[in-house]
Coordinates of N, CA and C in Angstrom, one line a residue:
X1 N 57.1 -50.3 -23.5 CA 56.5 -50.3 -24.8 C 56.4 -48.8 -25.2
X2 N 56.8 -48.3 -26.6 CA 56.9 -47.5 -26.8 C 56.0 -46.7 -28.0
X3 N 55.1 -46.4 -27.4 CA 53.9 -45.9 -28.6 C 53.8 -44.6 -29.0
X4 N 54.8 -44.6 -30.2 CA 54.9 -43.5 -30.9 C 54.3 -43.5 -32.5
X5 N 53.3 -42.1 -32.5 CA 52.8 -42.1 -33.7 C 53.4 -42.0 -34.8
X6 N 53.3 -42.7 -35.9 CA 54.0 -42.7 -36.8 C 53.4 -41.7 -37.9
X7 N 53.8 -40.5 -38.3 CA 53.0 -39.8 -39.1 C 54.0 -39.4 -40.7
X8 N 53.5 -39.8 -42.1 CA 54.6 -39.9 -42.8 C 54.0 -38.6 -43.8
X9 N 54.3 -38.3 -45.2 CA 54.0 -37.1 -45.9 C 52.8 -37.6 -46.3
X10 N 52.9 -39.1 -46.7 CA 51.1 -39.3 -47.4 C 50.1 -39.3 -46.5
X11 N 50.3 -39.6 -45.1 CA 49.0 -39.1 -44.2 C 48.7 -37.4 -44.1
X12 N 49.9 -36.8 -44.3 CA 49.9 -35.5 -44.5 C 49.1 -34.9 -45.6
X13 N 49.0 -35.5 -46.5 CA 48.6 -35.3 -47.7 C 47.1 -35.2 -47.8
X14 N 46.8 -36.8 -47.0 CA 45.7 -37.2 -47.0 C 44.9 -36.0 -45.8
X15 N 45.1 -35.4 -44.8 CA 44.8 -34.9 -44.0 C 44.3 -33.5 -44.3
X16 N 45.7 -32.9 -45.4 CA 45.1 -31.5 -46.1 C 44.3 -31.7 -46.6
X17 N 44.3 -32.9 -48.0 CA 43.3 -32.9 -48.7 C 41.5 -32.6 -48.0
X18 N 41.4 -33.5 -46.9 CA 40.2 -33.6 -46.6 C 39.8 -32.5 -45.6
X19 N 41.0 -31.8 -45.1 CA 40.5 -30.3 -44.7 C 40.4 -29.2 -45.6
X20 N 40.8 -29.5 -47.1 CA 40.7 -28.3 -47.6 C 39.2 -28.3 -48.6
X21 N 39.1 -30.2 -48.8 CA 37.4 -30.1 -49.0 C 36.6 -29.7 -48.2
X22 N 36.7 -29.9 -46.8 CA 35.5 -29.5 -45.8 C 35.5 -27.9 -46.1
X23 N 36.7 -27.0 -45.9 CA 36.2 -25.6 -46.3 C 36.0 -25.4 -47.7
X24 N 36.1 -25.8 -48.5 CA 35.4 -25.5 -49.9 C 34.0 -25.9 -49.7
X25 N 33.7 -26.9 -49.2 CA 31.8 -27.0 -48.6 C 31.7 -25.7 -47.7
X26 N 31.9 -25.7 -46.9 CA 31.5 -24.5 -45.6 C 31.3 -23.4 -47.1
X27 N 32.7 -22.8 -47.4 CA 32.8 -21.7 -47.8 C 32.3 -21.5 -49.7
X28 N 31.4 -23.1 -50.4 CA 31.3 -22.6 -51.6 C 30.4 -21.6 -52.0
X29 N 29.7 -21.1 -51.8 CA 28.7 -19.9 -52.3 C 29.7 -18.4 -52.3
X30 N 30.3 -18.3 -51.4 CA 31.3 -17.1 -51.2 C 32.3 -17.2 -52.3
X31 N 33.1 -18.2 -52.2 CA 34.2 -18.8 -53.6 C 33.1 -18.5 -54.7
X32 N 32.4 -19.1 -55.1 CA 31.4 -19.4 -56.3 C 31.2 -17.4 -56.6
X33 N 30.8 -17.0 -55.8 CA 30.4 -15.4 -56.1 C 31.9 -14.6 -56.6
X34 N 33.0 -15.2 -55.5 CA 34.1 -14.1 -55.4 C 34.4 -14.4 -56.7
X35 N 35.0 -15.6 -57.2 CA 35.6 -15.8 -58.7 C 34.8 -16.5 -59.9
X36 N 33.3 -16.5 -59.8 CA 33.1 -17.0 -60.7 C 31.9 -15.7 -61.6
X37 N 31.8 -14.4 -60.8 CA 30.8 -13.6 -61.2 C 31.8 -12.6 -61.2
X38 N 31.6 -11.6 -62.3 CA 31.9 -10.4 -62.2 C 31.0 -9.3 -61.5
X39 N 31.0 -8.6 -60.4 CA 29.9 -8.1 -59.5 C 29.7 -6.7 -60.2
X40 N 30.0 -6.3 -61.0 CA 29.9 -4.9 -61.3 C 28.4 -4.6 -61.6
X41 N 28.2 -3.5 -61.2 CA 26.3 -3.3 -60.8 C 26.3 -2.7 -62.5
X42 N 25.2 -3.0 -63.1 CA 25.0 -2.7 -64.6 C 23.4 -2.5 -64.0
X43 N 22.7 -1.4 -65.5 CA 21.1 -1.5 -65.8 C 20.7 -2.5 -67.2
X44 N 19.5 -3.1 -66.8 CA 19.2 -4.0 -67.9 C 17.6 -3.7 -68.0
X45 N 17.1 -3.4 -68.8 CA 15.6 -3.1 -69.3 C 14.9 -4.9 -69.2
X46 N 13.5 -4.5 -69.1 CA 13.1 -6.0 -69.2 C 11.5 -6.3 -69.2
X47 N 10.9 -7.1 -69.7 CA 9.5 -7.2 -69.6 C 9.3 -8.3 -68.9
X48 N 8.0 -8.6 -68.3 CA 7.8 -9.8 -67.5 C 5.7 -9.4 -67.8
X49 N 6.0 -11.3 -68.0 CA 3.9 -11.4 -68.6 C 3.7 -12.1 -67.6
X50 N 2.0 -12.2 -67.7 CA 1.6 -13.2 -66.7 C 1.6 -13.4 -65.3
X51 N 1.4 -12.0 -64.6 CA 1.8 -11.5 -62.8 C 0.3 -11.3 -63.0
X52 N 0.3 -11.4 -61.6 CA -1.4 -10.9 -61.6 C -1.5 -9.7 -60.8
X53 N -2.9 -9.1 -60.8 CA -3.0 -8.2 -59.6 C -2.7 -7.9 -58.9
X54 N -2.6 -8.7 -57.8 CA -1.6 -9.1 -56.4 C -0.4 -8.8 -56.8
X55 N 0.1 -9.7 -57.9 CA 1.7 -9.3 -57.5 C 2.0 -8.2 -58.0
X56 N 1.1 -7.7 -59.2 CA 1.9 -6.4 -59.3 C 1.4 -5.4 -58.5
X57 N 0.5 -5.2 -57.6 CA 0.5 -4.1 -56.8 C 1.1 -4.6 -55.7
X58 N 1.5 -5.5 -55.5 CA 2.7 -5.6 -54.1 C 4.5 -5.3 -54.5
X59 N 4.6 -5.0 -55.8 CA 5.6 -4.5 -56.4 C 6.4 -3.1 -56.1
X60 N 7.5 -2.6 -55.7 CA 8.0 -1.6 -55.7 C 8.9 -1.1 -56.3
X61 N 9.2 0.1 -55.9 CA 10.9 0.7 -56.6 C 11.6 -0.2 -55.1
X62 N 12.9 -0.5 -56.0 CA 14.0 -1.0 -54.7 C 13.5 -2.4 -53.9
X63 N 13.0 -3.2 -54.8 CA 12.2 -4.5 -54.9 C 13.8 -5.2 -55.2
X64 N 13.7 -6.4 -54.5 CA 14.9 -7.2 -54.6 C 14.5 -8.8 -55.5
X65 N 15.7 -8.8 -56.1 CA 15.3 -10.0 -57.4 C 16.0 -11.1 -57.2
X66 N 16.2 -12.2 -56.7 CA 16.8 -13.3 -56.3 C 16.6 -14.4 -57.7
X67 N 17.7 -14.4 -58.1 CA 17.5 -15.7 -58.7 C 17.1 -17.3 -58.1
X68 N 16.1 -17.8 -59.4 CA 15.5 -18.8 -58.9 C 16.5 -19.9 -58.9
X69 N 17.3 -19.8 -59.5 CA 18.2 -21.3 -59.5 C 19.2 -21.4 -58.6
X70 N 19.9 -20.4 -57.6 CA 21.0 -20.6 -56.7 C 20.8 -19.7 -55.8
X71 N 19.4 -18.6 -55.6 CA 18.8 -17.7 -54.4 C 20.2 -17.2 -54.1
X72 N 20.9 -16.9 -55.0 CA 21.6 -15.4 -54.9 C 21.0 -14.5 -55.5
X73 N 21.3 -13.2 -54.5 CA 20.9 -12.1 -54.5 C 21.3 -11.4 -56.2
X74 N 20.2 -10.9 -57.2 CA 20.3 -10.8 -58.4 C 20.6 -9.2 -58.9
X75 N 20.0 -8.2 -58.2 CA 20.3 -6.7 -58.1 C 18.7 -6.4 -57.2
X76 N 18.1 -5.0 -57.7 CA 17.2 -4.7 -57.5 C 16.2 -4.0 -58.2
X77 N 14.7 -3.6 -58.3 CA 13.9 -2.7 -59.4 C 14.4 -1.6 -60.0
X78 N 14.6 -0.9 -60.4 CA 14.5 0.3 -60.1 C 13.2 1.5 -60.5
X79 N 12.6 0.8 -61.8 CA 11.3 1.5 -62.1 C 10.6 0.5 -63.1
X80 N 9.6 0.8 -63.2 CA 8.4 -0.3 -64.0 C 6.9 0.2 -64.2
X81 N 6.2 0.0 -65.4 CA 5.1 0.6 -65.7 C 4.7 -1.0 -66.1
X82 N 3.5 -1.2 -65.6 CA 2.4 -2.1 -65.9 C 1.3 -2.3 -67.1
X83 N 1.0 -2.9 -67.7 CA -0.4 -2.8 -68.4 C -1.0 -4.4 -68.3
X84 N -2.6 -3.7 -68.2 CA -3.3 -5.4 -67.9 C -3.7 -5.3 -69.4
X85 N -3.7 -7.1 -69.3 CA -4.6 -7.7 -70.3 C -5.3 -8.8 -70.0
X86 N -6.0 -9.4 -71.0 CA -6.9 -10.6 -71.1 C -6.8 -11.5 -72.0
X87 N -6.7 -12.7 -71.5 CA -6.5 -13.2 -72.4 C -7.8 -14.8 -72.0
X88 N -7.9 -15.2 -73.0 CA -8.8 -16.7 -72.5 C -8.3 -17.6 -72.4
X89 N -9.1 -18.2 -71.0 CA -8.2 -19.7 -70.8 C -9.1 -20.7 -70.8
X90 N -8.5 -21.8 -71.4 CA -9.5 -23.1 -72.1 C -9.3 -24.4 -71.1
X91 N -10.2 -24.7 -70.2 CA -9.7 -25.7 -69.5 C -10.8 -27.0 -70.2
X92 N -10.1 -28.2 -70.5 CA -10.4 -29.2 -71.2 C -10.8 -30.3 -69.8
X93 N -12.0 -30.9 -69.4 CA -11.9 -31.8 -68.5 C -13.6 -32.3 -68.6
X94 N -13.4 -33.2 -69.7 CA -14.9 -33.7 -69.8 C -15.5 -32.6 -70.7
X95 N -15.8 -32.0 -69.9 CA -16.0 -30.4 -71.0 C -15.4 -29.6 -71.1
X96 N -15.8 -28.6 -72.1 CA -14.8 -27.4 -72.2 C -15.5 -25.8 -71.6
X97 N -14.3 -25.4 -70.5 CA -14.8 -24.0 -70.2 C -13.9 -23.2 -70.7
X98 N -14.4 -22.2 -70.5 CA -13.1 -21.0 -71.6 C -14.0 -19.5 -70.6
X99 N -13.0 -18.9 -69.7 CA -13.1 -17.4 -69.3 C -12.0 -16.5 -69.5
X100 N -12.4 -15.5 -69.4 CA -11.2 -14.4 -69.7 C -10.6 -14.4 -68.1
X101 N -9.4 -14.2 -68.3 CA -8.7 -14.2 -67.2 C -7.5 -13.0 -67.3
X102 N -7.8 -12.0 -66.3 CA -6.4 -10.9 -66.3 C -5.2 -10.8 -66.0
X103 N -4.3 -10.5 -66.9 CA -2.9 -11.0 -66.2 C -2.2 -9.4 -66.7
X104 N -1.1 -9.3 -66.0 CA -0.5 -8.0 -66.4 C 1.3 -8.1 -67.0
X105 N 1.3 -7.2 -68.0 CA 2.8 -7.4 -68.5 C 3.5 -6.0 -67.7
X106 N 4.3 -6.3 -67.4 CA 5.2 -4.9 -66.7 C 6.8 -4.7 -67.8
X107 N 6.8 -3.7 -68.0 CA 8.3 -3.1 -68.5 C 8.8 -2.4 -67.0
X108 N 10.2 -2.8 -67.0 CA 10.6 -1.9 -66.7 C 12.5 -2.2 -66.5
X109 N 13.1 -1.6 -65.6 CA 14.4 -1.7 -65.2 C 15.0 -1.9 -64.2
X110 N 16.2 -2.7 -64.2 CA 16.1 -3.4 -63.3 C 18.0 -3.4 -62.6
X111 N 18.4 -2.9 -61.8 CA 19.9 -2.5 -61.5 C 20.1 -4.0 -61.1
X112 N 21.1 -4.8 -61.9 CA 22.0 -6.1 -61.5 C 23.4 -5.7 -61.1
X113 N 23.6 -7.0 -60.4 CA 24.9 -7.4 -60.3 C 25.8 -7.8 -61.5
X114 N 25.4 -6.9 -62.7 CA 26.3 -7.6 -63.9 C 26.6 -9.0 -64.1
X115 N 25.2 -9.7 -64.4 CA 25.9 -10.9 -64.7 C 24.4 -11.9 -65.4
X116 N 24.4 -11.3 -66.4 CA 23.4 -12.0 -67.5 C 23.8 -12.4 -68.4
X117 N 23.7 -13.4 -68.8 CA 23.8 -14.2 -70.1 C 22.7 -15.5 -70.3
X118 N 23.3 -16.2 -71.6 CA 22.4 -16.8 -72.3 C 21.8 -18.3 -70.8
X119 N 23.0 -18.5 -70.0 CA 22.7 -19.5 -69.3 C 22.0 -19.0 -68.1
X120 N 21.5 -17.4 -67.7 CA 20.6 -17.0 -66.6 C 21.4 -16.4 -65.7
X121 N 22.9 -16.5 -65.9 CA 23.3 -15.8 -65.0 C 24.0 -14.4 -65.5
X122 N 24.3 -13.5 -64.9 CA 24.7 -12.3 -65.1 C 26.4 -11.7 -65.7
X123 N 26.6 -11.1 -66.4 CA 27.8 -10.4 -67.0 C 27.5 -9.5 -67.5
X124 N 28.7 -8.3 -67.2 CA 28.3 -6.9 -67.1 C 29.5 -6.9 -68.8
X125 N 29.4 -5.0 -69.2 CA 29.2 -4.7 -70.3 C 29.4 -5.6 -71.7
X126 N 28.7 -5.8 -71.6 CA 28.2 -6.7 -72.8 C 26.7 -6.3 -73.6
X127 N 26.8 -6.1 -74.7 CA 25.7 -5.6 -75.6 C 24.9 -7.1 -76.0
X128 N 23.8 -7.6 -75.3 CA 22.7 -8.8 -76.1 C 21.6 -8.6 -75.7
X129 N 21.2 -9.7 -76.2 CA 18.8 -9.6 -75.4 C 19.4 -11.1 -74.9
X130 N 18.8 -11.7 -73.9 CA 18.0 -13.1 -72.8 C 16.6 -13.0 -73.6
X131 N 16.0 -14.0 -73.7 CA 14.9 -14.2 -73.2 C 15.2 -15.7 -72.2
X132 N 13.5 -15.5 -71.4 CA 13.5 -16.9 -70.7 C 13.8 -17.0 -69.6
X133 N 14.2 -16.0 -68.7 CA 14.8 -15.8 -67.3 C 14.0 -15.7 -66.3
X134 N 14.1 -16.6 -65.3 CA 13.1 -16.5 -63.9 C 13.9 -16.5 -63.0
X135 N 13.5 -14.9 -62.1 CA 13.8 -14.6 -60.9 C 12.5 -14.5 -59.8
X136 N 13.4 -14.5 -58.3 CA 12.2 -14.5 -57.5 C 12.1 -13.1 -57.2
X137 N 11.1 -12.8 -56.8 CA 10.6 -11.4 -56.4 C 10.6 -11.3 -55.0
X138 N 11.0 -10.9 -54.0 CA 10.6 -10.3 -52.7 C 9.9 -9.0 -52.4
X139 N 8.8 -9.1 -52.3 CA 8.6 -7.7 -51.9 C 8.2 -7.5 -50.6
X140 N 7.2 -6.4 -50.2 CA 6.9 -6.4 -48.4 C 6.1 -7.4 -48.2
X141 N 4.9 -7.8 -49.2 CA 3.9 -8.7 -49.0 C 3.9 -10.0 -49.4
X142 N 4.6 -10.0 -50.5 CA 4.5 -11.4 -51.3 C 6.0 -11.5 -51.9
X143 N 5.7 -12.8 -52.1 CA 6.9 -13.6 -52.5 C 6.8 -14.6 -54.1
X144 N 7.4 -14.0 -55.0 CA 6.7 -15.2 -56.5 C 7.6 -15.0 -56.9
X145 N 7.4 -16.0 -58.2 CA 8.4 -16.3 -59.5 C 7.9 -15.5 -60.5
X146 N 9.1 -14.5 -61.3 CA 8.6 -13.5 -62.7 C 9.5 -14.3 -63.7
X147 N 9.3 -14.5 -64.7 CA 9.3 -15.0 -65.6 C 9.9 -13.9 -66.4
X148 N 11.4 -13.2 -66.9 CA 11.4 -11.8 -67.5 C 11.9 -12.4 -68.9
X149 N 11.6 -11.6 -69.7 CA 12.3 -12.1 -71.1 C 12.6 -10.4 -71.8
X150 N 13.2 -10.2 -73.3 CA 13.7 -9.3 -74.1 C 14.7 -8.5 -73.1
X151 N 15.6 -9.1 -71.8 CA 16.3 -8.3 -71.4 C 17.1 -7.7 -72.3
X152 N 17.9 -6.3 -72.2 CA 18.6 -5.7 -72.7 C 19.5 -4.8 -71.8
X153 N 20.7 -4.9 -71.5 CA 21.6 -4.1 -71.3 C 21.4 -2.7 -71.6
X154 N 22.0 -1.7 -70.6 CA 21.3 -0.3 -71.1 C 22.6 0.2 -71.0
X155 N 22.9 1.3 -72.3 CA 24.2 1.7 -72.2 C 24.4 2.7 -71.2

């Protein structure tokens, strides 16, 4: 009896095919970065409201920015000035309370990976404003979501 495999071009076919999907899984975030981002490091100015205390004195120069939607690495701080405010907050539950509550707005700048636009992700020289962008923050102590808006490209 003679048991020989029979292997023709369409099993061949089928065989690449399903090895060349398993490495596009293994390897999509690498693909996704190499040809879908322009990496060029750009500065972009930017304001962010609504941090509190905590986070902004756990804030630094050289603070890393992770975007919230695919936790790729976004660029880094580079400088920022703070100012607090107050604002009142009205919680409705049976009754109504209302206290002033502190929150701080920060300006400042921020070195990316070139690649911002209207959908949250980044692209270098290009003259616009974003609003609406949330990245994550790492710093030594704490870990949150900033909320940045009026970005601007800096020439």
């Amino acid at each position: 009896m003679n048991n020989k495999i029979k292997f023709n071009v369409l099993d061949f076919c089928i065989i690449l095919f399903a090895f060349l999907v398993i490495l596009s899984v293994i390897f999509w975030n690498d693909i996704r970065v190499k040809f879908m981002y322009n990496e060029t490091i750009a500065e972009y100015t930017f304001v962010a409201t609504g941090l509190t205390e905590e986070e902004v004195a756990s804030i630094k120069k050289d603070d890393k920015l992770i975007f919230s939607n695919d936790g790729l690495d976004a660029g880094k701080l580079l400088s920022f000035e703070s100012e607090k405010e107050v604002s009142t907050i009205v919680l409705v539950n049976g009754d109504t309370i209302s206290y002033d509550a502190e929150t701080y707005t920060i300006r400042g700048k921020v070195s990316a990976k070139g690649r911002i636009k209207e959908n949250g992700f980044f692209i270098s020289d290009e003259h616009f404003t974003v609003a609406g962008k949330k990245f994550n923050v790492e710093t030594s102590t704490v870990k949150f979501e900033m909320e940045i808006s009026d970005i601007k490209y800096e020439e």
